[in-house]
Coordinates of C-alpha atoms and ligand atoms in Angstrom, one line a residue:
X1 CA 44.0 -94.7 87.7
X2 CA 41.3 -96.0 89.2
X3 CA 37.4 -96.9 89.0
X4 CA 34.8 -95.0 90.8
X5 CA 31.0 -95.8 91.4
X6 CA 28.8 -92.9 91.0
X7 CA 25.6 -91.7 92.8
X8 CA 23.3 -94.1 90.3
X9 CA 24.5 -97.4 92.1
X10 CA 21.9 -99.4 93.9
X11 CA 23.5 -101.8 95.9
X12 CA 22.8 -104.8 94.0
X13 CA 26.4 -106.4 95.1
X14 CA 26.9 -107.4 91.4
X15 CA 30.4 -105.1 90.5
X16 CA 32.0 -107.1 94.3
X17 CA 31.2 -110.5 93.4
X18 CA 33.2 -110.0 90.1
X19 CA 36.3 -107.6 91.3
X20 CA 39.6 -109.8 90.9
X21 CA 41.1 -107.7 93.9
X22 CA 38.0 -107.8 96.2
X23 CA 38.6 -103.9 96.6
X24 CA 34.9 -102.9 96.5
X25 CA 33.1 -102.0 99.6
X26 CA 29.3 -102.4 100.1
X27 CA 26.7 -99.5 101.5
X28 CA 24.0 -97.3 100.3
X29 CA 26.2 -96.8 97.8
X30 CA 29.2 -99.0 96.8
X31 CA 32.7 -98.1 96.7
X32 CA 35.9 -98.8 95.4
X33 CA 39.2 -98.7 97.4
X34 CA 41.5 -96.8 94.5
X35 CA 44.5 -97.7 95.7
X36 CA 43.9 -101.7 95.3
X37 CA 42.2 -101.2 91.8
X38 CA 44.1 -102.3 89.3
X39 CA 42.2 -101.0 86.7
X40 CA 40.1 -104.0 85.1
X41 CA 36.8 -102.5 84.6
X42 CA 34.9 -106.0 85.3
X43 CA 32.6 -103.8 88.0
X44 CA 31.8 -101.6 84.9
X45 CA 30.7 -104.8 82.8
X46 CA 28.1 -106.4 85.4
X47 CA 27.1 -102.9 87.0
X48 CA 23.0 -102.6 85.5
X49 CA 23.1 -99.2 86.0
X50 CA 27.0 -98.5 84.7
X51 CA 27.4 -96.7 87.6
X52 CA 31.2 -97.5 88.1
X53 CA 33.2 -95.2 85.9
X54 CA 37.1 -95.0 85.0
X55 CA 38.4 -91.6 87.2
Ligands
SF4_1 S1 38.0 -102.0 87.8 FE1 38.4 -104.2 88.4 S2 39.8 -104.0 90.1 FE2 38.8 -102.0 89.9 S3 37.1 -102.1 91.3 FE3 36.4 -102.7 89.2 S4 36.5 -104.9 89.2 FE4 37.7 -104.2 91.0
SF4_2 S1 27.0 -103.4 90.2 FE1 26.5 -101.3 90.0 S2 24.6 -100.9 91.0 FE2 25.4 -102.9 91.7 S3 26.5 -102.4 93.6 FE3 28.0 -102.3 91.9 S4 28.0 -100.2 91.3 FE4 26.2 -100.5 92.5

C-alpha cells in the first residue's frame, strides 16, 4: 500500500520536505513514487489541503 496525492494539491512542497524516503515528486500537482512509500503518512500530516490519501 501506498499514498497518493489527489487533484486538491497545490504545490506548496510541504508533504516532500517531510517524506523519510524522499519518494515525492514536485509538479502542478505532486506525486508519490508508490513503490518507495513505505507507508508513513507524514505527507498526510503537513499536507494543508489533505490532499495525500492512503490508496
Ligand atoms: S506516506 Fe510517508 S513515505 Fe509515503 S509519500 Fe508520504 S511521507 Fe513519503
Ligand atoms: S503538502 Fe499537500 S498541497 Fe502541498 S505539495 Fe504536498 S500534497 Fe500538494
Amino acid at each position: 500500500m501506498a499514498y497518493v496525492i489527489k487533484d486538491s494539491c497545490i504545490a506548496c512542497g510541504a508533504c516532500a520536505a517531510e517524506c523519510p524516503v524522499s519518494c515525492i515528486s514536485d509538479g502542478d500537482i505532486y506525486s508519490i513514487d508508490a513503490s518507495a512509500c513505505i507507508d508513513c503518512g507524514s505527507c498526510a500530516g503537513v499536507c494543508p489541503v489533505d490532499a495525500p490519501q492512503p490508496e
